[in-house]
Amino acid sequence: MPKDKTSNYSRLGYFLSEFGDEVFLIDASILFCKLCECKVNSDKKFNVTQHLKTEKHLKPIKREENKIEKKQQLLTNISQKSTFNIDLCKTLISTNIPLNKLSKVKFRQFLEKYTKNPIPDESTLRKLYVEDIYNETIEKIRNKVSNNRIWVSIDETTDVEKRFIANVIIGTLDIEHSGSILASMRS
Ligand SMILES: *[C@@H]1O[C@H](CO)[C@@H](O)[C@H](O)[C@H]1NC(C)=O
Ligand SMILES: *[C@@H]1O[C@H](CO)[C@@H](O)[C@H](O)[C@H]1NC(C)=O
Ligand SMILES: *[C@@H]1O[C@H](CO)[C@@H](O)[C@H](O)[C@H]1NC(C)=O
Ligand SMILES: *[C@@H]1O[C@H](CO)[C@@H](O)[C@H](O)[C@H]1NC(C)=O
Ligand SMILES: [Zn+2]
């Protein structure tokens, strides 16, 4: 009997070193899969490799791989964002030039000729850049407002297409000196 027990342990130990102790652990001569949180039949190596191929076992691994892939994608997506596109997007927005002007051939050609940069599509800027810039701007405004009292002025009007437009302007109120105007926007 004792010999039997020793050989069981060494067999389980072999599985552990073969398949990794991040996957299996040995508990009272039972092979236990940490990922599936279940006992794995360990009579034969075949039984263990079979377990590794089960749907149940592969699912959490795939999920983990997906997570890692998403993370890497996000990193690549961020690093792929070009300074030129960020600056272009900021410039257009801050000067009230609609992003769709980028679809005008003359405007594109002018930018391309003198900046020597490929000019992004409007949709690229909308998908990848606008939100970043929006977040950055909101963050800046929050930091400036911090604990100051603010004033807000909203003025409603209609644009050329008879759409209702609200012009919003906000600033801080200071006792010592005149406050600063933080932002004005239309929506
Ligand atoms: C050793 O393993 C065999 C097969 O899995 C099992 O039948 C036996 O009970 C085990 N012996 C001990 C001492 O755990
Ligand atoms: C273990 O593998 C053997 C074949 O090597 C098979 O006959 C047996 O049914 C398997 N046991 C389990 C619990 O899967
Ligand atoms: C990365 O960019 C691609 C292409 O724009 C997009 O399909 C993917 O969802 C993005 N991934 C993440 C994690 O943002
Ligand atoms: C912008 O901020 C929101 C809210 O904090 C966040 O959910 C979103 O992921 C941010 N977007 C980018 C592109 O950083
Ligand atoms: Zn498993």
PDB file of C-alpha atoms and ligand atoms in Angstrom:
ATOM      1  CA  MET A   1       0.000   0.000   0.000  1.00  0.00           C
ATOM      2  CA  PRO A   2       2.585   2.647   0.944  1.00  0.00           C
ATOM      3  CA  LYS A   3       4.414   1.939  -2.296  1.00  0.00           C
ATOM      4  CA  ASP A   4       1.151   2.414  -4.166  1.00  0.00           C
ATOM      5  CA  LYS A   5       0.652   5.753  -2.520  1.00  0.00           C
ATOM      6  CA  THR A   6       4.152   6.920  -3.373  1.00  0.00           C
ATOM      7  CA  SER A   7       3.747   5.954  -6.996  1.00  0.00           C
ATOM      8  CA  ASN A   8       0.392   7.769  -7.128  1.00  0.00           C
ATOM      9  CA  TYR A   9       2.069  10.892  -5.840  1.00  0.00           C
ATOM     10  CA  SER A  10       4.893  10.676  -8.299  1.00  0.00           C
ATOM     11  CA  ARG A  11       2.417  10.124 -11.124  1.00  0.00           C
ATOM     12  CA  LEU A  12       0.409  13.154 -10.055  1.00  0.00           C
ATOM     13  CA  GLY A  13       3.640  15.093  -9.603  1.00  0.00           C
ATOM     14  CA  TYR A  14       4.529  14.199 -13.173  1.00  0.00           C
ATOM     15  CA  PHE A  15       1.198  15.580 -14.413  1.00  0.00           C
ATOM     16  CA  LEU A  16       1.782  18.684 -12.393  1.00  0.00           C
ATOM     17  CA  SER A  17       5.192  19.318 -13.939  1.00  0.00           C
ATOM     18  CA  GLU A  18       3.943  18.319 -17.383  1.00  0.00           C
ATOM     19  CA  PHE A  19       0.864  20.565 -17.473  1.00  0.00           C
ATOM     20  CA  GLY A  20       1.869  23.278 -15.042  1.00  0.00           C
ATOM     21  CA  ASP A  21       1.002  24.072 -11.465  1.00  0.00           C
ATOM     22  CA  GLU A  22      -0.979  27.097 -12.624  1.00  0.00           C
ATOM     23  CA  VAL A  23      -3.477  24.573 -14.022  1.00  0.00           C
ATOM     24  CA  PHE A  24      -3.450  21.674 -11.580  1.00  0.00           C
ATOM     25  CA  LEU A  25      -2.913  21.067  -7.937  1.00  0.00           C
ATOM     26  CA  ILE A  26      -2.644  17.833  -5.977  1.00  0.00           C
ATOM     27  CA  ASP A  27      -4.914  17.379  -3.030  1.00  0.00           C
ATOM     28  CA  ALA A  28      -4.988  14.120  -1.068  1.00  0.00           C
ATOM     29  CA  SER A  29      -3.843  12.126  -4.098  1.00  0.00           C
ATOM     30  CA  ILE A  30      -6.457  13.731  -6.268  1.00  0.00           C
ATOM     31  CA  LEU A  31      -5.608  15.780  -9.332  1.00  0.00           C
ATOM     32  CA  PHE A  32      -7.578  18.995  -9.167  1.00  0.00           C
ATOM     33  CA  CYS A  33      -8.037  21.464 -12.024  1.00  0.00           C
ATOM     34  CA  LYS A  34      -7.823  24.996 -10.709  1.00  0.00           C
ATOM     35  CA  LEU A  35      -9.414  26.546 -13.789  1.00  0.00           C
ATOM     36  CA  CYS A  36     -12.499  24.328 -13.758  1.00  0.00           C
ATOM     37  CA  GLU A  37     -12.447  23.839 -10.018  1.00  0.00           C
ATOM     38  CA  CYS A  38     -13.063  20.130 -10.408  1.00  0.00           C
ATOM     39  CA  LYS A  39     -11.449  16.768  -9.823  1.00  0.00           C
ATOM     40  CA  VAL A  40      -9.772  15.309 -12.886  1.00  0.00           C
ATOM     41  CA  ASN A  41      -9.499  11.601 -13.485  1.00  0.00           C
ATOM     42  CA  SER A  42      -5.817  10.796 -13.457  1.00  0.00           C
ATOM     43  CA  ASP A  43      -5.713   7.050 -14.023  1.00  0.00           C
ATOM     44  CA  LYS A  44      -4.026   7.580 -17.343  1.00  0.00           C
ATOM     45  CA  LYS A  45      -2.273  10.454 -18.982  1.00  0.00           C
ATOM     46  CA  PHE A  46      -4.898  10.161 -21.673  1.00  0.00           C
ATOM     47  CA  ASN A  47      -7.567  11.111 -19.124  1.00  0.00           C
ATOM     48  CA  VAL A  48      -5.691  14.269 -18.210  1.00  0.00           C
ATOM     49  CA  THR A  49      -5.044  15.361 -21.790  1.00  0.00           C
ATOM     50  CA  GLN A  50      -8.686  14.616 -22.528  1.00  0.00           C
ATOM     51  CA  HIS A  51      -9.715  16.957 -19.742  1.00  0.00           C
ATOM     52  CA  LEU A  52      -7.530  19.697 -21.203  1.00  0.00           C
ATOM     53  CA  LYS A  53      -9.545  19.480 -24.416  1.00  0.00           C
ATOM     54  CA  THR A  54     -12.993  19.699 -22.844  1.00  0.00           C
ATOM     55  CA  GLU A  55     -15.219  22.698 -23.517  1.00  0.00           C
ATOM     56  CA  LYS A  56     -15.424  23.346 -19.814  1.00  0.00           C
ATOM     57  CA  HIS A  57     -11.647  23.602 -19.497  1.00  0.00           C
ATOM     58  CA  LEU A  58     -11.078  25.677 -22.632  1.00  0.00           C
ATOM     59  CA  LYS A  59     -13.725  28.299 -21.900  1.00  0.00           C
ATOM     60  CA  PRO A  60     -11.970  30.165 -19.079  1.00  0.00           C
ATOM     61  CA  ILE A  61      -8.685  29.973 -21.009  1.00  0.00           C
ATOM     62  CA  LYS A  62     -10.274  31.514 -24.091  1.00  0.00           C
ATOM     63  CA  ARG A  63     -11.826  34.228 -21.958  1.00  0.00           C
ATOM     64  CA  GLU A  64      -8.440  35.039 -20.461  1.00  0.00           C
ATOM     65  CA  GLU A  65      -6.795  35.095 -23.896  1.00  0.00           C
ATOM     66  CA  ASN A  66      -9.550  37.377 -25.161  1.00  0.00           C
ATOM     67  CA  LYS A  67      -8.930  39.775 -22.314  1.00  0.00           C
ATOM     68  CA  ILE A  68      -5.209  39.891 -23.042  1.00  0.00           C
ATOM     69  CA  GLU A  69      -5.855  40.386 -26.740  1.00  0.00           C
ATOM     70  CA  LYS A  70      -8.293  43.238 -26.035  1.00  0.00           C
ATOM     71  CA  LYS A  71      -5.751  44.892 -23.779  1.00  0.00           C
ATOM     72  CA  GLN A  72      -3.054  44.671 -26.431  1.00  0.00           C
ATOM     73  CA  GLN A  73      -5.465  45.992 -29.048  1.00  0.00           C
ATOM     74  CA  LEU A  74      -6.268  48.933 -26.832  1.00  0.00           C
ATOM     75  CA  LEU A  75      -2.577  49.667 -26.333  1.00  0.00           C
ATOM     76  CA  THR A  76      -1.933  49.454 -30.063  1.00  0.00           C
ATOM     77  CA  ASN A  77      -5.002  51.547 -30.765  1.00  0.00           C
ATOM     78  CA  ILE A  78      -3.770  54.227 -28.411  1.00  0.00           C
ATOM     79  CA  SER A  79      -0.205  54.213 -29.681  1.00  0.00           C
ATOM     80  CA  GLN A  80      -1.497  54.265 -33.242  1.00  0.00           C
ATOM     81  CA  LYS A  81      -3.196  57.563 -32.608  1.00  0.00           C
ATOM     82  CA  SER A  82      -1.096  60.090 -34.393  1.00  0.00           C
ATOM     83  CA  THR A  83      -0.128  63.423 -32.928  1.00  0.00           C
ATOM     84  CA  PHE A  84      -0.924  64.979 -36.265  1.00  0.00           C
ATOM     85  CA  ASN A  85      -4.497  63.679 -36.168  1.00  0.00           C
ATOM     86  CA  ILE A  86      -4.940  64.755 -32.559  1.00  0.00           C
ATOM     87  CA  ASP A  87      -3.727  68.266 -33.343  1.00  0.00           C
ATOM     88  CA  LEU A  88      -5.768  68.458 -36.531  1.00  0.00           C
ATOM     89  CA  CYS A  89      -8.890  67.374 -34.681  1.00  0.00           C
ATOM     90  CA  LYS A  90      -8.296  69.853 -31.856  1.00  0.00           C
ATOM     91  CA  THR A  91      -7.676  72.679 -34.297  1.00  0.00           C
ATOM     92  CA  LEU A  92     -10.821  72.034 -36.308  1.00  0.00           C
ATOM     93  CA  ILE A  93     -13.026  71.686 -33.249  1.00  0.00           C
ATOM     94  CA  SER A  94     -11.642  74.696 -31.425  1.00  0.00           C
ATOM     95  CA  THR A  95     -12.094  76.910 -34.477  1.00  0.00           C
ATOM     96  CA  ASN A  96     -15.615  75.674 -35.211  1.00  0.00           C
ATOM     97  CA  ILE A  97     -14.618  74.121 -38.507  1.00  0.00           C
ATOM     98  CA  PRO A  98     -16.912  71.123 -39.024  1.00  0.00           C
ATOM     99  CA  LEU A  99     -14.949  67.872 -39.307  1.00  0.00           C
ATOM    100  CA  ASN A 100     -16.779  67.029 -42.531  1.00  0.00           C
ATOM    101  CA  LYS A 101     -14.830  69.801 -44.261  1.00  0.00           C
ATOM    102  CA  LEU A 102     -12.102  67.144 -44.484  1.00  0.00           C
ATOM    103  CA  SER A 103     -14.156  65.492 -47.191  1.00  0.00           C
ATOM    104  CA  LYS A 104     -13.790  68.595 -49.389  1.00  0.00           C
ATOM    105  CA  VAL A 105     -11.163  67.768 -51.980  1.00  0.00           C
ATOM    106  CA  LYS A 106      -9.687  71.287 -52.090  1.00  0.00           C
ATOM    107  CA  PHE A 107      -9.246  71.423 -48.347  1.00  0.00           C
ATOM    108  CA  ARG A 108      -7.676  67.946 -48.231  1.00  0.00           C
ATOM    109  CA  GLN A 109      -5.311  68.724 -51.062  1.00  0.00           C
ATOM    110  CA  PHE A 110      -4.200  71.923 -49.398  1.00  0.00           C
ATOM    111  CA  LEU A 111      -3.534  70.191 -46.086  1.00  0.00           C
ATOM    112  CA  GLU A 112      -1.788  67.262 -47.719  1.00  0.00           C
ATOM    113  CA  LYS A 113       0.393  69.450 -49.892  1.00  0.00           C
ATOM    114  CA  TYR A 114       1.673  71.675 -47.119  1.00  0.00           C
ATOM    115  CA  THR A 115       1.693  69.349 -44.135  1.00  0.00           C
ATOM    116  CA  LYS A 116       3.010  66.318 -46.063  1.00  0.00           C
ATOM    117  CA  ASN A 117       0.834  64.193 -43.810  1.00  0.00           C
ATOM    118  CA  PRO A 118      -1.869  61.778 -44.867  1.00  0.00           C
ATOM    119  CA  ILE A 119      -5.164  63.427 -43.976  1.00  0.00           C
ATOM    120  CA  PRO A 120      -7.583  61.275 -41.977  1.00  0.00           C
ATOM    121  CA  ASP A 121     -11.241  60.859 -42.851  1.00  0.00           C
ATOM    122  CA  GLU A 122     -13.864  62.625 -40.830  1.00  0.00           C
ATOM    123  CA  SER A 123     -15.092  59.217 -39.618  1.00  0.00           C
ATOM    124  CA  THR A 124     -11.632  58.277 -38.341  1.00  0.00           C
ATOM    125  CA  LEU A 125     -11.476  61.438 -36.279  1.00  0.00           C
ATOM    126  CA  ARG A 126     -14.971  60.870 -34.927  1.00  0.00           C
ATOM    127  CA  LYS A 127     -14.314  57.242 -34.030  1.00  0.00           C
ATOM    128  CA  LEU A 128     -10.844  57.535 -32.559  1.00  0.00           C
ATOM    129  CA  TYR A 129     -10.089  61.104 -31.553  1.00  0.00           C
ATOM    130  CA  VAL A 130     -13.112  63.188 -30.658  1.00  0.00           C
ATOM    131  CA  GLU A 131     -13.916  61.355 -27.434  1.00  0.00           C
ATOM    132  CA  ASP A 132     -10.330  61.655 -26.178  1.00  0.00           C
ATOM    133  CA  ILE A 133     -10.347  65.376 -26.825  1.00  0.00           C
ATOM    134  CA  TYR A 134     -13.774  65.764 -25.260  1.00  0.00           C
ATOM    135  CA  ASN A 135     -12.593  63.916 -22.136  1.00  0.00           C
ATOM    136  CA  GLU A 136      -9.421  65.952 -21.958  1.00  0.00           C
ATOM    137  CA  THR A 137     -11.373  69.193 -22.254  1.00  0.00           C
ATOM    138  CA  ILE A 138     -13.946  68.239 -19.638  1.00  0.00           C
ATOM    139  CA  GLU A 139     -11.101  67.239 -17.325  1.00  0.00           C
ATOM    140  CA  LYS A 140      -9.421  70.623 -17.839  1.00  0.00           C
ATOM    141  CA  ILE A 141     -12.661  72.453 -17.071  1.00  0.00           C
ATOM    142  CA  ARG A 142     -13.228  70.334 -13.941  1.00  0.00           C
ATOM    143  CA  ASN A 143      -9.723  71.121 -12.713  1.00  0.00           C
ATOM    144  CA  LYS A 144     -10.155  74.841 -13.262  1.00  0.00           C
ATOM    145  CA  VAL A 145     -13.572  74.968 -11.638  1.00  0.00           C
ATOM    146  CA  SER A 146     -12.519  72.735  -8.726  1.00  0.00           C
ATOM    147  CA  ASN A 147     -14.052  74.497  -5.709  1.00  0.00           C
ATOM    148  CA  ASN A 148     -14.778  77.855  -7.279  1.00  0.00           C
ATOM    149  CA  ARG A 149     -18.216  79.239  -7.709  1.00  0.00           C
ATOM    150  CA  ILE A 150     -19.225  79.439 -11.337  1.00  0.00           C
ATOM    151  CA  TRP A 151     -21.603  81.332 -13.524  1.00  0.00           C
ATOM    152  CA  VAL A 152     -23.327  79.840 -16.512  1.00  0.00           C
ATOM    153  CA  SER A 153     -25.010  81.626 -19.338  1.00  0.00           C
ATOM    154  CA  ILE A 154     -27.194  79.835 -21.834  1.00  0.00           C
ATOM    155  CA  ASP A 155     -28.638  81.517 -24.846  1.00  0.00           C
ATOM    156  CA  GLU A 156     -31.011  79.787 -27.185  1.00  0.00           C
ATOM    157  CA  THR A 157     -31.197  80.604 -30.814  1.00  0.00           C
ATOM    158  CA  THR A 158     -31.882  78.912 -34.143  1.00  0.00           C
ATOM    159  CA  ASP A 159     -29.361  78.173 -36.844  1.00  0.00           C
ATOM    160  CA  VAL A 160     -29.765  78.633 -40.588  1.00  0.00           C
ATOM    161  CA  GLU A 161     -31.533  75.298 -40.826  1.00  0.00           C
ATOM    162  CA  LYS A 162     -33.989  76.355 -38.109  1.00  0.00           C
ATOM    163  CA  ARG A 163     -32.502  73.901 -35.608  1.00  0.00           C
ATOM    164  CA  PHE A 164     -32.515  75.031 -32.004  1.00  0.00           C
ATOM    165  CA  ILE A 165     -29.045  75.834 -30.784  1.00  0.00           C
ATOM    166  CA  ALA A 166     -28.000  76.478 -27.226  1.00  0.00           C
ATOM    167  CA  ASN A 167     -24.882  78.531 -26.693  1.00  0.00           C
ATOM    168  CA  VAL A 168     -23.387  77.808 -23.313  1.00  0.00           C
ATOM    169  CA  ILE A 169     -20.668  79.786 -21.666  1.00  0.00           C
ATOM    170  CA  ILE A 170     -19.282  79.169 -18.215  1.00  0.00           C
ATOM    171  CA  GLY A 171     -16.737  80.935 -16.056  1.00  0.00           C
ATOM    172  CA  THR A 172     -15.510  81.121 -12.498  1.00  0.00           C
ATOM    173  CA  LEU A 173     -16.412  83.806  -9.990  1.00  0.00           C
ATOM    174  CA  ASP A 174     -13.491  85.287  -8.055  1.00  0.00           C
ATOM    175  CA  ILE A 175     -13.565  87.956  -5.361  1.00  0.00           C
ATOM    176  CA  GLU A 176     -10.054  89.283  -5.889  1.00  0.00           C
ATOM    177  CA  HIS A 177     -10.050  89.694  -9.633  1.00  0.00           C
ATOM    178  CA  SER A 178     -12.273  88.996 -12.565  1.00  0.00           C
ATOM    179  CA  GLY A 179     -12.780  85.326 -13.128  1.00  0.00           C
ATOM    180  CA  SER A 180     -11.783  83.433 -16.202  1.00  0.00           C
ATOM    181  CA  ILE A 181     -14.005  82.179 -18.946  1.00  0.00           C
ATOM    182  CA  LEU A 182     -13.488  78.452 -19.182  1.00  0.00           C
ATOM    183  CA  ALA A 183     -15.426  77.323 -22.148  1.00  0.00           C
ATOM    184  CA  SER A 184     -18.115  78.201 -24.530  1.00  0.00           C
ATOM    185  CA  MET A 185     -19.875  75.616 -26.585  1.00  0.00           C
ATOM    186  CA  ARG A 186     -22.880  75.068 -28.751  1.00  0.00           C
ATOM    187  CA  SER A 187     -25.113  72.071 -28.876  1.00  0.00           C
TER     188      SER A 187
HETATM  189  C1  LIG B   1      -3.615   5.153  -6.488  1.00  0.00           C
HETATM  190  O1  LIG B   1      -4.295   5.381  -7.717  1.00  0.00           O
HETATM  191  C2  LIG B   1      -5.195   4.349  -8.097  1.00  0.00           C
HETATM  192  C3  LIG B   1      -5.763   4.691  -9.472  1.00  0.00           C
HETATM  193  O2  LIG B   1      -6.123   6.047  -9.548  1.00  0.00           O
HETATM  194  C4  LIG B   1      -6.292   4.200  -7.025  1.00  0.00           C
HETATM  195  O3  LIG B   1      -7.178   3.154  -7.366  1.00  0.00           O
HETATM  196  C5  LIG B   1      -5.659   3.944  -5.662  1.00  0.00           C
HETATM  197  O4  LIG B   1      -6.664   3.962  -4.678  1.00  0.00           O
HETATM  198  C6  LIG B   1      -4.610   5.016  -5.344  1.00  0.00           C
HETATM  199  N1  LIG B   1      -3.934   4.671  -4.125  1.00  0.00           N
HETATM  200  C7  LIG B   1      -3.797   5.534  -3.106  1.00  0.00           C
HETATM  201  C8  LIG B   1      -3.062   4.989  -1.927  1.00  0.00           C
HETATM  202  O5  LIG B   1      -4.217   6.686  -3.137  1.00  0.00           O
HETATM  203  C1  LIG B   2      -9.605   7.296 -18.960  1.00  0.00           C
HETATM  204  O1  LIG B   2      -8.993   6.849 -20.162  1.00  0.00           O
HETATM  205  C2  LIG B   2      -9.306   5.537 -20.528  1.00  0.00           C
HETATM  206  C3  LIG B   2      -8.559   5.186 -21.787  1.00  0.00           C
HETATM  207  O2  LIG B   2      -7.172   5.333 -21.569  1.00  0.00           O
HETATM  208  C4  LIG B   2     -10.809   5.385 -20.740  1.00  0.00           C
HETATM  209  O3  LIG B   2     -11.141   4.043 -21.006  1.00  0.00           O
HETATM  210  C5  LIG B   2     -11.547   5.832 -19.483  1.00  0.00           C
HETATM  211  O4  LIG B   2     -12.945   5.809 -19.703  1.00  0.00           O
HETATM  212  C6  LIG B   2     -11.105   7.226 -19.109  1.00  0.00           C
HETATM  213  N1  LIG B   2     -11.763   7.622 -17.848  1.00  0.00           N
HETATM  214  C7  LIG B   2     -12.446   8.766 -17.710  1.00  0.00           C
HETATM  215  C8  LIG B   2     -13.093   8.983 -16.354  1.00  0.00           C
HETATM  216  O5  LIG B   2     -12.563   9.567 -18.601  1.00  0.00           O
HETATM  217  C1  LIG B   3      -9.051  48.732 -31.720  1.00  0.00           C
HETATM  218  O1  LIG B   3      -9.324  49.267 -33.004  1.00  0.00           O
HETATM  219  C2  LIG B   3     -10.029  48.379 -33.861  1.00  0.00           C
HETATM  220  C3  LIG B   3     -10.151  49.028 -35.222  1.00  0.00           C
HETATM  221  O2  LIG B   3     -10.520  50.375 -35.114  1.00  0.00           O
HETATM  222  C4  LIG B   3     -11.399  48.048 -33.231  1.00  0.00           C
HETATM  223  O3  LIG B   3     -12.108  47.144 -34.041  1.00  0.00           O
HETATM  224  C5  LIG B   3     -11.185  47.416 -31.866  1.00  0.00           C
HETATM  225  O4  LIG B   3     -12.426  47.189 -31.246  1.00  0.00           O
HETATM  226  C6  LIG B   3     -10.341  48.340 -31.004  1.00  0.00           C
HETATM  227  N1  LIG B   3     -10.072  47.649 -29.760  1.00  0.00           N
HETATM  228  C7  LIG B   3     -10.222  48.209 -28.545  1.00  0.00           C
HETATM  229  C8  LIG B   3      -9.919  47.332 -27.377  1.00  0.00           C
HETATM  230  O5  LIG B   3     -10.533  49.376 -28.384  1.00  0.00           O
HETATM  231  C1  LIG B   4     -13.990  59.174 -21.660  1.00  0.00           C
HETATM  232  O1  LIG B   4     -14.514  59.246 -20.355  1.00  0.00           O
HETATM  233  C2  LIG B   4     -15.523  58.286 -20.090  1.00  0.00           C
HETATM  234  C3  LIG B   4     -16.081  58.556 -18.701  1.00  0.00           C
HETATM  235  O2  LIG B   4     -15.061  58.793 -17.786  1.00  0.00           O
HETATM  236  C4  LIG B   4     -14.927  56.881 -20.224  1.00  0.00           C
HETATM  237  O3  LIG B   4     -15.915  55.895 -19.987  1.00  0.00           O
HETATM  238  C5  LIG B   4     -14.367  56.707 -21.627  1.00  0.00           C
HETATM  239  O4  LIG B   4     -13.739  55.437 -21.754  1.00  0.00           O
HETATM  240  C6  LIG B   4     -13.360  57.807 -21.940  1.00  0.00           C
HETATM  241  N1  LIG B   4     -12.975  57.671 -23.329  1.00  0.00           N
HETATM  242  C7  LIG B   4     -11.702  57.646 -23.730  1.00  0.00           C
HETATM  243  C8  LIG B   4     -11.499  57.493 -25.191  1.00  0.00           C
HETATM  244  O5  LIG B   4     -10.749  57.737 -22.963  1.00  0.00           O
HETATM  245 ZN    ZN B   5      -9.883  22.080 -16.304  1.00  0.00          ZN
END
